[in-house]
Tab-separated table of C-alpha atoms in Angstrom:
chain	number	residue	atom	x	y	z
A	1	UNK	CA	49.609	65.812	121.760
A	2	UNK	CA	46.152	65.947	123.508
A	3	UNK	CA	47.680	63.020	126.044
A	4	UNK	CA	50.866	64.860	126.757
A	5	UNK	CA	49.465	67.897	127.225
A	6	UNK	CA	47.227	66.579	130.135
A	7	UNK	CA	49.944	64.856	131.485
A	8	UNK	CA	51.568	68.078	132.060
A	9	UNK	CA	49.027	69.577	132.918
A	10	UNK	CA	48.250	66.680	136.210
A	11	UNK	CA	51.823	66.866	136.755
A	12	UNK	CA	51.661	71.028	136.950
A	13	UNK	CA	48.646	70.800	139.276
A	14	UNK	CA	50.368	67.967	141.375
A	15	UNK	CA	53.437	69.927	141.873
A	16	UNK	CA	50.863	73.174	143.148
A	17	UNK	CA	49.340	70.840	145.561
A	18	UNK	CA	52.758	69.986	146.876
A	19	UNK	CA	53.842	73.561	147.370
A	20	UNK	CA	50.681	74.509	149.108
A	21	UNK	CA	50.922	71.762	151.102
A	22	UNK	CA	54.641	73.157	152.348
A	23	UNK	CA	53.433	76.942	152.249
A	24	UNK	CA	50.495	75.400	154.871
A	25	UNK	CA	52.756	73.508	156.695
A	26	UNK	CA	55.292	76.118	157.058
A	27	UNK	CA	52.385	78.425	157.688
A	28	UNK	CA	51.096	76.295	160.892
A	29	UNK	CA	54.674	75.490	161.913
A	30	UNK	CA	55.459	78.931	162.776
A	31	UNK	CA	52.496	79.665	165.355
A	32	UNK	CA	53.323	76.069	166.684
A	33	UNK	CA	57.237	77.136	166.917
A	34	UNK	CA	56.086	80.800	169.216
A	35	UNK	CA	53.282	78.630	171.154
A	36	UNK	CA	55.996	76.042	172.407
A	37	UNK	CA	58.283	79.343	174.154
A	38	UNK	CA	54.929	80.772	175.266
A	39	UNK	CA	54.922	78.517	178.262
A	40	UNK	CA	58.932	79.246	179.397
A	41	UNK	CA	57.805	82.748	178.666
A	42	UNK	CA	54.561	82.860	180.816
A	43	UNK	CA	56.297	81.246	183.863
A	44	UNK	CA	58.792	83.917	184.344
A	45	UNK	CA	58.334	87.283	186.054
A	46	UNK	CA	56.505	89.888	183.925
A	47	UNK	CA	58.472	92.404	181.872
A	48	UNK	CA	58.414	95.990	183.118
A	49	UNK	CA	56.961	97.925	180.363
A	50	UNK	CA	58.506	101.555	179.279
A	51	UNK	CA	57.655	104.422	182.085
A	52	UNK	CA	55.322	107.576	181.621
A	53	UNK	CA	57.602	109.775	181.590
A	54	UNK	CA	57.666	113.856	180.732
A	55	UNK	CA	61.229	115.733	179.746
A	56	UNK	CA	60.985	119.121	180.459
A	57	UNK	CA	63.692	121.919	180.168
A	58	UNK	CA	64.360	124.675	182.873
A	59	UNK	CA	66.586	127.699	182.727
A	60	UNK	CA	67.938	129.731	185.562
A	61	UNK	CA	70.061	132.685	184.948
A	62	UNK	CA	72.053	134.776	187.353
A	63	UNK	CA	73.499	138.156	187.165
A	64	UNK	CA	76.272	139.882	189.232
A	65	UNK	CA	78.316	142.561	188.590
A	66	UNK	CA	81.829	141.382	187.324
A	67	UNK	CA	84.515	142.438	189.890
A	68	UNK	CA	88.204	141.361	187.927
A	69	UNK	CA	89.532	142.274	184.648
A	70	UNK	CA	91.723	140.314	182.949
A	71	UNK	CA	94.509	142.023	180.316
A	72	UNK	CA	96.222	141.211	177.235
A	73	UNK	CA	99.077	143.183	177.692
A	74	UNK	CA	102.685	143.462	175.787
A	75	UNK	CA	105.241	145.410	173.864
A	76	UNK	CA	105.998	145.750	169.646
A	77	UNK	CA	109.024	147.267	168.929
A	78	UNK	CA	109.942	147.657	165.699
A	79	UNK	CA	113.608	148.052	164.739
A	80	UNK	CA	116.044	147.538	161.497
A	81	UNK	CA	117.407	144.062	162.396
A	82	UNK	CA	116.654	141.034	164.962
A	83	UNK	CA	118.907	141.855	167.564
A	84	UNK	CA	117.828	145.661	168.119
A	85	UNK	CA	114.286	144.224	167.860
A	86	UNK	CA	114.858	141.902	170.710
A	87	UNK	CA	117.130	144.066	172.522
A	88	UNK	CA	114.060	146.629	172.497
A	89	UNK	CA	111.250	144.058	173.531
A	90	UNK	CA	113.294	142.631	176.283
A	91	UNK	CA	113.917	146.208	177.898
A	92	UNK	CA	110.678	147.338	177.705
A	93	UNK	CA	108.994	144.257	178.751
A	94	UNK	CA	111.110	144.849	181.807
A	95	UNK	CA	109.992	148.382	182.571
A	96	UNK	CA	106.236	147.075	181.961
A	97	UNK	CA	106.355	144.347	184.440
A	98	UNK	CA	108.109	146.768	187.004
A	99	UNK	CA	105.436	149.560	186.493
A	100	UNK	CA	102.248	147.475	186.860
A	101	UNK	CA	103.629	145.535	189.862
A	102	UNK	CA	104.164	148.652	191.318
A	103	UNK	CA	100.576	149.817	190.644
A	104	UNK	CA	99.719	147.274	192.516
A	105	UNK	CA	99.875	143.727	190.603
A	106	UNK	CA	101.270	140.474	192.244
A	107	UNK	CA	104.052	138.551	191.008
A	108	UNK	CA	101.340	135.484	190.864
A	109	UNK	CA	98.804	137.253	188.749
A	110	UNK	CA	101.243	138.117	185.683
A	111	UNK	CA	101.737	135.504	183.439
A	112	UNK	CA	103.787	135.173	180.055
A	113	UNK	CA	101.532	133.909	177.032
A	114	UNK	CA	103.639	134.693	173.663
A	115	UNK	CA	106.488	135.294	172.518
A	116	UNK	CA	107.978	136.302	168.736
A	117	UNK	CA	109.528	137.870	166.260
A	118	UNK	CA	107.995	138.488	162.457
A	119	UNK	CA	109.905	140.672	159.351
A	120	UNK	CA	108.118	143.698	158.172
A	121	UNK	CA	108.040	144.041	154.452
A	122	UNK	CA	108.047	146.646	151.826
A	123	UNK	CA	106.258	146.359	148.359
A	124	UNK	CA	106.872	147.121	145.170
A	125	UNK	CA	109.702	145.538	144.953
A	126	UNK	CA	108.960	143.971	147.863
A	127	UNK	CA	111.860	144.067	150.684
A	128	UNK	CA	112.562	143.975	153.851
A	129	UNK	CA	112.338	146.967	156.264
A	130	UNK	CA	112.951	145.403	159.860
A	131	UNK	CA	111.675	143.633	162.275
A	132	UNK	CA	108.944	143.531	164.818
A	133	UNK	CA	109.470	141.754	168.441
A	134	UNK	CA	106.888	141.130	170.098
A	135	UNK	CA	106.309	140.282	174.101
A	136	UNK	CA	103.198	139.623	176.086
A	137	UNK	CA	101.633	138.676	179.116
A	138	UNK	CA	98.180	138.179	181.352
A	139	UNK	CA	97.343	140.218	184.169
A	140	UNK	CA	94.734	139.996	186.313
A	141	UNK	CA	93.416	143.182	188.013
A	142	UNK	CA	91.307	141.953	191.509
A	143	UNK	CA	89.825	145.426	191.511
A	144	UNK	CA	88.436	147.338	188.622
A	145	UNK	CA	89.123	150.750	189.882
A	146	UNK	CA	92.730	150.175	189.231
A	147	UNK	CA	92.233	148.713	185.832
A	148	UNK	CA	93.406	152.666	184.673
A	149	UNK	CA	96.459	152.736	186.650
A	150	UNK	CA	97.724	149.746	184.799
A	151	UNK	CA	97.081	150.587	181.737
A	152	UNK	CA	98.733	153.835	182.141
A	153	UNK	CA	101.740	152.311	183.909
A	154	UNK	CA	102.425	149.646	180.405
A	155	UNK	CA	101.814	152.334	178.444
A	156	UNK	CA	104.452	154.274	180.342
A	157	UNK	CA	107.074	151.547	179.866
A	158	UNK	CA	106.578	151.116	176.333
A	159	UNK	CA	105.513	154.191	174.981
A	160	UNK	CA	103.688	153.922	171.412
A	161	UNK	CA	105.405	150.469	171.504
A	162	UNK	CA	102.299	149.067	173.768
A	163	UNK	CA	99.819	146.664	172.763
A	164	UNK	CA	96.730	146.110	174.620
A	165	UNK	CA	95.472	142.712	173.280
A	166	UNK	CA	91.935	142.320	175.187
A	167	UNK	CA	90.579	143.158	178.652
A	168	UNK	CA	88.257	140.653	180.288
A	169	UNK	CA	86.143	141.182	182.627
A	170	UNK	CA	84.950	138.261	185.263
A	171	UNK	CA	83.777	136.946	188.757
A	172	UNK	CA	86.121	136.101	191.095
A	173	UNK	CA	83.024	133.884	192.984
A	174	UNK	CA	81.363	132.141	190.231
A	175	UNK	CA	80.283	129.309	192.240
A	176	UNK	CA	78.226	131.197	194.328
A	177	UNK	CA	76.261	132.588	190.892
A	178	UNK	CA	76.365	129.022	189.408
A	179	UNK	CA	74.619	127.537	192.715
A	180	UNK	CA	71.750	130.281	192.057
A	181	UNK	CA	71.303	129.859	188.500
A	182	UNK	CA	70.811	125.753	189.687
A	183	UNK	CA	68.388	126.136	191.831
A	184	UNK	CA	66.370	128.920	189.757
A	185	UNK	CA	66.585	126.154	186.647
A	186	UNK	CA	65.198	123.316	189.008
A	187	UNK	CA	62.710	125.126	190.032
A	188	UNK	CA	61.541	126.237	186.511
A	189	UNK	CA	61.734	122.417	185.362
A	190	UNK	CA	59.377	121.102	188.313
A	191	UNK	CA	56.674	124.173	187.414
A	192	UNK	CA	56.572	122.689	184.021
A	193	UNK	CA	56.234	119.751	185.211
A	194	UNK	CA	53.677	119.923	187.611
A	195	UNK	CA	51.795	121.983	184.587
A	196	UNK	CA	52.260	119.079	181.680
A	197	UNK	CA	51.090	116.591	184.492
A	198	UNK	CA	47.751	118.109	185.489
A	199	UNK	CA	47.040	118.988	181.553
A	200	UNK	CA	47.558	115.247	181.067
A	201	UNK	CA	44.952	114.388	184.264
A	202	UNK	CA	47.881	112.498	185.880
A	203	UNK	CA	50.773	113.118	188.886
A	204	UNK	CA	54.193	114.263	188.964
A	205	UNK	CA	56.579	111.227	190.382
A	206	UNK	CA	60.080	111.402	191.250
A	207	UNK	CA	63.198	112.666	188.853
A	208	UNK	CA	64.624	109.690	186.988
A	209	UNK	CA	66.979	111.426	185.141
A	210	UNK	CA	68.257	114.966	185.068
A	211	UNK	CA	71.619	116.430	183.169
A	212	UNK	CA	72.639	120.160	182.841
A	213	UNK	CA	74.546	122.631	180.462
A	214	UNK	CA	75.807	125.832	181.529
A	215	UNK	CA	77.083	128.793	179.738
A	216	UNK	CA	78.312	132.754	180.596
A	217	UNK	CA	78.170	135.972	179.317
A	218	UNK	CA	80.894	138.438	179.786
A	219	UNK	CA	81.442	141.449	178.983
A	220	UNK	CA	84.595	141.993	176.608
A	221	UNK	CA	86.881	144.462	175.928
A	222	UNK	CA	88.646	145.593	172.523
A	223	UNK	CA	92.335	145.708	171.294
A	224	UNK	CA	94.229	148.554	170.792
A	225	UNK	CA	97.559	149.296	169.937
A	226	UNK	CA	99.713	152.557	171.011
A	227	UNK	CA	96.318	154.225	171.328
A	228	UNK	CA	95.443	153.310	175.410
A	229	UNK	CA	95.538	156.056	177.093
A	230	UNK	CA	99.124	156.184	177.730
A	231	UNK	CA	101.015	159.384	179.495
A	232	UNK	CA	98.961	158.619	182.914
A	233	UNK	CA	95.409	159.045	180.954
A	234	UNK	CA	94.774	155.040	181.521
A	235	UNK	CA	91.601	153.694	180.335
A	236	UNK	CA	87.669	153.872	181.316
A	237	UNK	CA	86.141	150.612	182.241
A	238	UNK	CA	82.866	149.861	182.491
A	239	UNK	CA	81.692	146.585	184.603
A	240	UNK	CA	78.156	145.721	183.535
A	241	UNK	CA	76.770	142.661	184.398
A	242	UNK	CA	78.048	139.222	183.268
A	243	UNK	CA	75.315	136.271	183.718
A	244	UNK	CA	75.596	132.373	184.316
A	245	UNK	CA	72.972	130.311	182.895
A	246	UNK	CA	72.094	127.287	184.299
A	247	UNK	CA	70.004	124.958	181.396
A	248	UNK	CA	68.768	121.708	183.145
A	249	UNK	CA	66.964	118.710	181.214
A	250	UNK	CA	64.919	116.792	183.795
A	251	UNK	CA	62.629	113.531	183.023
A	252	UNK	CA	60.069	113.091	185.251
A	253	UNK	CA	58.036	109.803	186.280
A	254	UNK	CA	54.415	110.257	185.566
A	255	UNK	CA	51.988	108.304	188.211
A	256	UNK	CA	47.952	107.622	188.419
């Protein structure tokens, strides 16, 4: 037993030299393995490392006084079958479009958006009681003193039948507001800049990357239904101010 057992024993220790023999092997192999590229490496041209950069944020907003409106207009008869339903929508659609064109609307600033036709039920039991047509268009007003006139001229046509979906109001020259709110946001983005770089001790380098959201705010109006003013009284609008925002994300290269 005592012979066996250091026979195993040897042949244990033998096999521990052997593995740490591989493990050192393997061990000095890999070194070997990165110091035979180092030279293919080394004779090439030196890898540009990652730029000092800074990523700032700027936000220019401008404000101008919204000069078109833009309404939800159209007609809801309600009658005892499909046909008189129809019948009603279609003739007072007709009279609408006539009145506002004569207050002054062009043919190319009235557009159709819906048409539609829905049953009107009774409960308990529930049943049918008629039907409801309904018609409407866009029009789009290029001055908002006559946003009244309109009004009262569809409400005119269609009588408590009228339904005044939404008024928008807008700029007919964005582009000259979006061009402003630009150039405010850029220059926002290069005074934090310039401020990041001189707390860091360094100096603001050229733009290497700039993108930019932008967004409005306008003012909007609420529906009503035979309640607008109709009988000549129109409607009271007030412009406010809409605003385009200009949101620019600039990265900057940082020099010595």
């Amino acid at each position: 037993m005592r012979a066996r057992s250091r026979n195993e024993i040897a042949f244990i220790v033998l096999i521990a030299i052997i593995a740490a023999g591989v493990t050192a092997l393997a061990f000095r192999f890999v070194p070997a393995a990165a110091g035979a590229g180092a030279p293919s490496t080394a004779s090439g041209p030196a890898a540009a490392g990652p730029r000092d950069t800074v990523i700032v944020i700027g936000e220019g907003t401008q404000l101008a006084t919204p000069d078109i409106a833009i309404l939800n207009l159209g007609v809801q008869p309600k009658r005892p079958s499909v046909r008189e339903a129809l019948s009603a929508a279609n003739a007072e659609m007709d009279k609408l479009l006539a009145n506002v064109k004569a207050a002054g609307v062009a043919d190319a600033d009235i557009q159709t958006t819906s048409l539609g036709i829905s049953q009107n039920t009774d409960c308990c039991p529930s049943r049918i009681s008629g039907y409801t047509a309904s018609n409407s268009v866009v029009v789009k007003i290029h001055h908002l003193s006559n946003v009244g006139a309109v009004i009262a001229a569809a409400a005119d046509a269609a009588g408590d039948d009228i339904a005044l979906n939404g008024v928008n109001l807008d700029l007919s020259d964005r582009a000259t507001q979006l061009k402003g709110a630009r150039e405010s946001a850029m220059a926002s983005a290069s005074t934090k800049a310039k401020h990041w770089a001189a707390l860091a001790g360094r100096h603001l380098g050229k733009v290497l990357s700039l993108s930019e959201a932008v967004s409005t705010g306008v003012p909007q109006g609420t529906p009503c239904f035979g309640q607008c003013g109709g009988g000549g009284g129109g409607a009271p609008i007030q412009a406010g101010q809409s605003s385009v925002v200009v949101d620019v994300t600039v990265v900057y290269e940082l020099t010595d």
